Amino acid sequence: MALANLDLEQLRKKVLAAYRLDDPTLKRFREYARRLRADVRPLRTYAVNAVSFVSADGGDNRLRLDPAAVELVRVVDSRGNQCALDAVPGTVTLQELEQRAVSGNPNVVAPLERLCSDLGKGLGDLSFIIRGLGQSGKTTGALRCYRDIVEWAVLYDLVANPGLQWGGDTILIRDGLLRTKSFKREVFPLIDKRLRDAIATHAKRNVTLSLVGVAKQSAVLGRLAVALELEATFHKPFPCYVRVPEDIEKECYNFDRTWLDTYETTEPEDDGQRLYQSLGRLFLVKFGDQSLDPVWPVDIAEWQVKDAEKILGQLTVDAQQGFPIPDYPMTIQRAHDFAKLTGLEVAILEDLLFEGMCENLTSEQTDRLLRLKHLGRSLAALRYKEA
């Protein structure tokens, strides 16, 4: 609709009338912000080793030469070590993908194999979502779920692999909160227990291993953002943090409690099993020492919340070195730099896909395909987008 045809005065009245109906919601959230402001605590810095891991973004890592398409799943840590690598065809079946967790298979993904082996389950037993492979409208979500499961498998491997030894105080930082919808509610508690046991084993060697998840955004921060700013909740000239009470966090979500609940907050079912999909407790943290520095959502492992001040103080040292995103953990940004694939790298990988397509073609057919690849692009796109 053209602006000239709008009755701005009428529209203004309707917008204001609609806002007034929502005004009680803002007042309620401002009250939440005042509650949080009363509990904000300063942070002191502590020395620590910090290791992060990041999966290369799926949108950037899709190799396509229609009708062929390949999804790259690649997880790299902040030291530049490649923790997991897989190339998944767009037509992959669940049976084929499950072979990634079978020892001795040429396509095995080692961290995934360790996770499935320790749990005594196949890949298809871990998630309902991943069973959507091959179904119209569900394959993309299933591949995204597979990527998330691989990231959790890497976290599990970094904690539970007996061949990995950490020294002193170490923080493992997940790029994202310590909660997921990818695993079944009855499976995630099994992972949680093994992570706790593995960290306890490290503690016996005088190694303190802490788990945190840091996100760039969350439903809680999004819903509270206006209220936090109006109430100047984090307008402090020093790093600070606050734990988000469960009732406030719940108010910000529009889905069930499994995203909130941990082992400590669930009641056993009739069979004695606890069902949940989170192992973190949410904090809002400002790592910078300026009043208007950004605030980030941070999950700390539920069983380590008693050490939250120390863990967040250790994380502050890493975050204050953050670049190009200021006051955001540098290890996550470094891992992202190692993990991301640039346009040139993607082009090279697409050439590898092209070579694979040409393996069983005649030289004449290869020339035709080469001509299509390099000359078959839209002239309009070439003129207007690439000029």
Coordinates of C-alpha atoms in Angstrom, one line a residue:
M1 CA 0.0 0.0 0.0
A2 CA 1.4 3.4 -1.0
L3 CA 2.1 5.8 1.8
A4 CA 0.1 8.5 0.0
N5 CA -3.0 6.4 0.3
L6 CA -2.7 5.8 4.0
D7 CA -4.9 7.7 6.5
L8 CA -2.0 8.2 9.0
E9 CA -4.2 9.8 11.6
Q10 CA -6.6 6.9 11.6
L11 CA -3.8 4.4 11.6
R12 CA -2.1 6.2 14.5
K13 CA -5.3 5.9 16.5
K14 CA -5.6 2.2 15.8
V15 CA -2.0 1.5 16.7
L16 CA -2.2 3.5 19.9
A17 CA -5.5 1.7 20.8
A18 CA -3.9 -1.7 20.2
Y19 CA -0.9 -0.7 22.3
R20 CA -3.0 0.4 25.2
L21 CA -4.5 -3.1 25.3
D22 CA -0.9 -4.5 25.7
D23 CA 0.2 -1.8 28.1
P24 CA -0.5 -4.1 31.2
T25 CA 2.0 -6.6 29.7
L26 CA 4.7 -3.9 29.5
K27 CA 4.0 -2.9 33.1
R28 CA 4.3 -6.5 34.2
F29 CA 7.6 -6.9 32.4
R30 CA 8.9 -3.7 33.9
E31 CA 8.1 -5.1 37.3
Y32 CA 10.2 -8.2 36.4
A33 CA 13.0 -5.9 35.3
R34 CA 12.9 -4.1 38.7
R35 CA 13.0 -7.5 40.5
L36 CA 16.1 -8.4 38.4
R37 CA 17.7 -5.0 39.1
A38 CA 17.5 -5.6 42.8
D39 CA 19.4 -8.9 42.4
V40 CA 22.1 -7.7 40.0
R41 CA 25.6 -8.6 41.3
P42 CA 29.1 -7.3 40.3
L43 CA 31.6 -9.7 38.7
R44 CA 35.2 -10.1 39.5
T45 CA 37.6 -11.6 37.0
Y46 CA 39.4 -14.9 37.4
A47 CA 42.1 -16.6 35.3
V48 CA 41.0 -19.7 33.4
N49 CA 41.6 -21.8 30.3
A50 CA 38.6 -21.4 27.9
V51 CA 37.8 -23.7 25.0
S52 CA 34.8 -23.2 22.7
F53 CA 33.4 -25.1 19.8
V54 CA 31.3 -23.9 16.9
S55 CA 29.5 -25.7 14.0
A56 CA 29.9 -24.0 10.7
D57 CA 26.6 -22.5 9.6
G58 CA 24.4 -24.8 7.6
G59 CA 23.2 -22.1 5.2
D60 CA 26.7 -21.3 4.2
N61 CA 27.8 -24.9 3.9
R62 CA 25.2 -26.2 1.4
L63 CA 26.9 -27.3 -1.8
R64 CA 24.4 -27.3 -4.7
L65 CA 24.6 -28.2 -8.3
D66 CA 20.9 -29.1 -9.0
P67 CA 19.6 -31.7 -8.6
A68 CA 22.6 -32.7 -6.4
A69 CA 22.9 -31.0 -3.0
V70 CA 25.3 -31.8 -0.1
E71 CA 25.1 -30.5 3.5
L72 CA 28.5 -30.0 5.2
V73 CA 28.5 -30.6 9.0
R74 CA 31.7 -29.3 10.5
V75 CA 32.5 -28.5 14.1
V76 CA 35.8 -26.7 15.0
D77 CA 37.0 -25.6 18.4
S78 CA 38.7 -22.3 19.3
R79 CA 42.2 -23.9 19.0
G80 CA 41.5 -24.7 15.3
N81 CA 41.0 -28.4 15.9
Q82 CA 38.4 -30.0 13.7
C83 CA 36.2 -32.0 16.1
A84 CA 33.7 -33.4 13.5
L85 CA 33.3 -33.4 9.8
D86 CA 30.5 -35.0 7.6
A87 CA 29.1 -34.4 4.2
V88 CA 25.5 -35.4 3.9
P89 CA 23.6 -35.8 0.6
G90 CA 20.2 -34.1 0.6
T91 CA 18.5 -37.4 -0.2
V92 CA 20.2 -39.3 2.7
T93 CA 18.0 -41.8 4.5
L94 CA 17.9 -42.4 8.3
Q95 CA 19.4 -45.8 7.8
E96 CA 22.4 -44.3 5.9
L97 CA 22.8 -41.5 8.4
E98 CA 22.8 -44.0 11.3
Q99 CA 26.0 -45.5 9.8
R100 CA 27.8 -42.3 10.9
A101 CA 27.5 -43.7 14.5
V102 CA 28.8 -47.2 13.7
S103 CA 32.5 -48.0 14.5
G104 CA 34.5 -49.1 11.5
N105 CA 32.2 -47.4 8.9
P106 CA 34.2 -45.2 6.5
N107 CA 31.8 -42.3 7.1
V108 CA 31.9 -42.6 10.9
V109 CA 31.7 -39.3 12.9
A110 CA 33.9 -40.2 15.9
P111 CA 32.2 -38.0 18.6
L112 CA 28.8 -39.2 17.5
E113 CA 29.9 -42.8 17.6
R114 CA 31.2 -42.4 21.1
L115 CA 27.9 -40.8 22.3
C116 CA 25.7 -43.5 20.7
S117 CA 28.0 -46.3 22.0
D118 CA 28.0 -44.9 25.5
L119 CA 24.2 -44.5 25.5
G120 CA 23.7 -47.9 23.9
K121 CA 21.4 -46.4 21.3
G122 CA 21.4 -45.8 17.5
L123 CA 21.2 -42.4 16.0
G124 CA 17.5 -42.8 15.2
D125 CA 16.8 -43.6 18.8
L126 CA 18.0 -40.2 20.0
S127 CA 15.4 -38.0 18.3
F128 CA 12.0 -37.9 16.9
I129 CA 12.9 -35.0 14.6
I130 CA 15.6 -36.8 12.8
R131 CA 13.1 -39.4 11.7
G132 CA 11.7 -36.8 9.3
L133 CA 14.5 -37.6 6.8
G134 CA 13.0 -38.3 3.4
Q135 CA 9.6 -36.8 4.3
S136 CA 8.4 -33.8 2.4
G137 CA 8.8 -30.6 4.4
K138 CA 10.7 -32.4 7.2
T139 CA 14.1 -33.2 5.7
T140 CA 15.5 -29.7 6.3
G141 CA 14.5 -29.8 9.9
A142 CA 15.9 -33.3 10.3
L143 CA 19.3 -32.3 8.9
R144 CA 19.3 -29.2 11.2
C145 CA 18.6 -31.7 14.1
Y146 CA 21.5 -33.9 13.0
R147 CA 23.8 -30.9 13.0
D148 CA 22.7 -30.1 16.6
I149 CA 23.1 -33.7 17.7
V150 CA 26.7 -33.7 16.3
E151 CA 27.4 -30.4 18.2
W152 CA 26.2 -32.1 21.5
A153 CA 28.2 -35.2 20.6
V154 CA 31.3 -33.0 20.4
L155 CA 30.5 -31.4 23.8
Y156 CA 30.1 -34.9 25.2
D157 CA 33.4 -36.0 23.7
L158 CA 35.3 -33.0 25.1
V159 CA 34.0 -33.9 28.6
A160 CA 33.8 -37.7 28.6
N161 CA 36.6 -38.8 26.3
P162 CA 39.2 -40.4 28.6
G163 CA 41.9 -39.6 26.1
L164 CA 41.4 -35.8 26.6
Q165 CA 43.0 -34.4 29.7
W166 CA 42.3 -30.8 30.8
G167 CA 44.6 -28.8 33.2
G168 CA 43.5 -26.7 36.1
D169 CA 40.3 -24.7 35.7
T170 CA 38.8 -25.0 32.3
I171 CA 35.5 -23.7 30.8
L172 CA 33.9 -25.5 27.9
I173 CA 31.7 -22.9 26.1
R174 CA 28.9 -24.0 23.9
D175 CA 27.7 -21.5 21.3
G176 CA 24.1 -21.6 22.3
L177 CA 22.3 -22.4 25.5
L178 CA 22.6 -25.7 27.4
R179 CA 19.2 -27.0 26.3
T180 CA 17.9 -28.6 23.1
K181 CA 14.7 -29.9 21.5
S182 CA 16.7 -32.3 19.3
F183 CA 16.9 -35.2 21.8
K184 CA 14.0 -37.2 23.1
R185 CA 13.0 -36.2 26.6
E186 CA 13.9 -39.7 27.9
V187 CA 17.3 -39.6 26.2
F188 CA 18.6 -36.2 27.2
P189 CA 18.7 -37.2 31.0
L190 CA 21.1 -40.0 30.0
I191 CA 23.5 -37.5 28.5
D192 CA 23.2 -35.2 31.4
K193 CA 24.1 -38.0 33.9
R194 CA 27.2 -39.0 31.9
L195 CA 28.3 -35.4 31.7
R196 CA 28.0 -35.0 35.4
D197 CA 29.9 -38.3 36.1
A198 CA 32.7 -37.3 33.7
I199 CA 33.1 -33.9 35.3
A200 CA 33.2 -35.6 38.7
T201 CA 36.0 -37.9 37.4
H202 CA 38.0 -34.8 36.3
A203 CA 37.5 -33.3 39.7
K204 CA 39.2 -36.3 41.3
R205 CA 42.3 -35.3 39.3
N206 CA 42.0 -31.8 40.7
V207 CA 40.7 -30.5 37.4
T208 CA 37.7 -28.1 37.6
L209 CA 35.7 -28.4 34.3
S210 CA 32.8 -26.0 33.9
L211 CA 30.1 -26.0 31.3
V212 CA 28.4 -22.9 30.0
G213 CA 26.3 -21.9 27.0
V214 CA 26.4 -18.4 25.6
A215 CA 23.8 -17.2 23.1
K216 CA 23.6 -14.0 21.1
Q217 CA 19.8 -13.9 21.7
S218 CA 17.1 -15.7 23.5
A219 CA 13.3 -15.5 24.1
V220 CA 13.9 -14.2 27.6
L221 CA 16.3 -11.4 26.6
G222 CA 14.0 -10.5 23.6
R223 CA 10.9 -10.3 25.7
L224 CA 12.6 -8.4 28.5
A225 CA 14.8 -6.0 26.4
V226 CA 12.5 -3.0 26.5
A227 CA 11.7 -3.3 30.2
L228 CA 15.4 -3.9 31.1
E229 CA 16.3 -0.7 29.3
L230 CA 13.5 1.4 30.7
E231 CA 14.4 0.3 34.2
A232 CA 18.2 0.7 33.6
T233 CA 18.6 -2.8 35.1
F234 CA 22.2 -3.3 33.8
H235 CA 23.3 0.4 33.7
K236 CA 26.3 -0.2 35.9
P237 CA 29.9 0.9 35.4
F238 CA 31.2 -2.6 36.0
P239 CA 30.6 -6.2 34.8
C240 CA 27.5 -7.7 36.4
Y241 CA 25.0 -10.5 36.3
V242 CA 21.7 -11.7 37.5
R243 CA 20.1 -15.1 37.7
V244 CA 16.7 -15.2 36.0
P245 CA 14.0 -16.6 38.3
E246 CA 12.0 -19.5 37.0
D247 CA 8.7 -17.6 37.0
I248 CA 10.1 -14.8 34.9
E249 CA 11.8 -17.2 32.5
K250 CA 8.6 -19.2 32.1
E251 CA 6.6 -16.0 31.3
C252 CA 8.9 -15.4 28.3
Y253 CA 8.3 -18.8 26.6
N254 CA 5.3 -20.0 24.6
F255 CA 6.1 -23.7 24.8
D256 CA 6.2 -26.5 27.4
R257 CA 8.4 -26.8 30.5
T258 CA 10.9 -29.3 29.0
W259 CA 12.9 -26.3 27.8
L260 CA 13.1 -25.0 31.4
D261 CA 13.3 -28.2 33.4
T262 CA 16.5 -29.9 34.6
Y263 CA 17.1 -32.9 36.7
E264 CA 16.8 -30.8 39.8
T265 CA 13.4 -29.3 38.9
T266 CA 11.5 -32.3 37.5
E267 CA 9.5 -34.9 39.3
P268 CA 10.0 -38.6 38.5
E269 CA 7.4 -40.3 36.3
D270 CA 5.6 -43.4 37.5
D271 CA 8.6 -45.5 36.3
G272 CA 11.0 -43.3 38.2
Q273 CA 12.4 -41.6 35.1
R274 CA 12.8 -37.9 34.8
L275 CA 12.0 -36.3 31.4
Y276 CA 13.6 -33.0 30.4
Q277 CA 15.7 -31.3 27.7
S278 CA 17.9 -28.8 29.6
L279 CA 20.9 -29.0 31.9
G280 CA 21.4 -25.2 32.3
R281 CA 20.2 -22.4 34.5
L282 CA 19.8 -19.0 32.8
F283 CA 21.6 -15.9 33.8
L284 CA 21.7 -12.5 32.1
V285 CA 25.3 -11.1 32.0
K286 CA 27.0 -7.9 31.1
F287 CA 30.7 -8.6 30.6
G288 CA 31.7 -5.0 29.8
D289 CA 32.5 -2.2 32.3
Q290 CA 30.3 0.5 30.6
S291 CA 26.7 1.2 31.4
L292 CA 25.5 0.6 27.9
D293 CA 27.5 -2.5 27.1
P294 CA 25.5 -5.5 25.7
V295 CA 23.8 -8.1 27.9
W296 CA 24.0 -11.7 26.9
P297 CA 22.0 -14.8 28.0
V298 CA 24.2 -17.4 29.6
D299 CA 23.4 -20.9 30.8
I300 CA 25.5 -22.5 33.6
A301 CA 25.2 -26.2 34.2
E302 CA 22.6 -26.7 36.9
W303 CA 24.9 -28.6 39.2
Q304 CA 27.5 -25.9 39.0
V305 CA 25.2 -22.9 39.8
K306 CA 26.7 -22.6 43.3
D307 CA 29.9 -21.5 41.6
A308 CA 28.2 -19.1 39.2
E309 CA 30.1 -16.0 40.4
K310 CA 33.5 -17.6 39.8
I311 CA 32.5 -19.2 36.5
L312 CA 31.1 -16.0 35.1
G313 CA 34.1 -14.1 36.4
Q314 CA 36.3 -16.5 34.5
L315 CA 34.1 -16.0 31.4
T316 CA 34.4 -12.2 31.8
V317 CA 38.2 -12.4 31.1
D318 CA 37.6 -14.1 27.8
A319 CA 34.6 -11.9 26.8
Q320 CA 36.4 -8.6 27.5
Q321 CA 38.9 -9.6 24.7
G322 CA 36.0 -10.1 22.3
F323 CA 36.4 -8.9 18.7
P324 CA 34.7 -8.0 16.4
I325 CA 31.7 -8.5 18.7
P326 CA 32.6 -6.5 21.8
D327 CA 32.3 -8.1 25.2
Y328 CA 31.3 -11.5 23.7
P329 CA 33.4 -14.6 24.5
M330 CA 36.5 -14.4 22.3
T331 CA 36.9 -18.2 22.2
I332 CA 33.5 -18.5 20.5
Q333 CA 34.4 -15.9 17.9
R334 CA 37.8 -17.5 17.3
A335 CA 36.1 -20.9 16.9
H336 CA 33.7 -19.3 14.5
D337 CA 36.5 -17.9 12.4
F338 CA 38.1 -21.4 12.2
A339 CA 34.8 -23.0 11.3
K340 CA 33.3 -20.6 8.8
L341 CA 33.7 -21.3 5.1
T342 CA 34.2 -18.3 2.8
G343 CA 32.8 -17.9 -0.7
L344 CA 36.1 -19.1 -2.2
E345 CA 36.2 -22.2 0.0
V346 CA 32.6 -23.0 -0.9
A347 CA 33.4 -22.6 -4.6
I348 CA 36.3 -25.0 -4.3
L349 CA 34.1 -27.6 -2.5
E350 CA 31.5 -27.2 -5.2
D351 CA 34.2 -28.0 -7.8
L352 CA 34.8 -31.2 -5.8
L353 CA 31.0 -31.9 -6.1
F354 CA 31.3 -31.2 -9.8
E355 CA 34.2 -33.7 -10.1
G356 CA 32.1 -36.4 -8.4
M357 CA 29.2 -35.8 -10.8
C358 CA 31.6 -36.2 -13.8
E359 CA 33.1 -39.4 -12.7
N360 CA 31.0 -41.7 -14.9
L361 CA 30.3 -39.2 -17.7
T362 CA 31.9 -39.1 -21.2
S363 CA 34.2 -36.2 -22.1
E364 CA 31.4 -34.7 -24.2
Q365 CA 28.9 -34.9 -21.3
T366 CA 31.5 -33.4 -19.0
D367 CA 32.0 -30.5 -21.4
R368 CA 28.2 -29.9 -21.4
L369 CA 28.0 -29.9 -17.7
L370 CA 31.0 -27.6 -17.4
R371 CA 29.3 -25.2 -19.9
L372 CA 26.2 -25.3 -17.8
K373 CA 28.1 -24.7 -14.6
H374 CA 30.0 -21.6 -15.8
L375 CA 27.8 -20.2 -18.6
G376 CA 24.3 -21.3 -17.6
R377 CA 23.7 -18.6 -15.0
S378 CA 21.0 -16.1 -15.5
L379 CA 22.3 -13.1 -17.6
A380 CA 20.1 -10.8 -15.5
A381 CA 21.6 -12.1 -12.3
L382 CA 25.1 -11.7 -13.8
R383 CA 24.3 -8.1 -14.9
Y384 CA 22.5 -6.8 -11.9
K385 CA 23.8 -8.8 -9.0
E386 CA 27.4 -9.4 -9.9
A387 CA 28.3 -6.2 -11.7

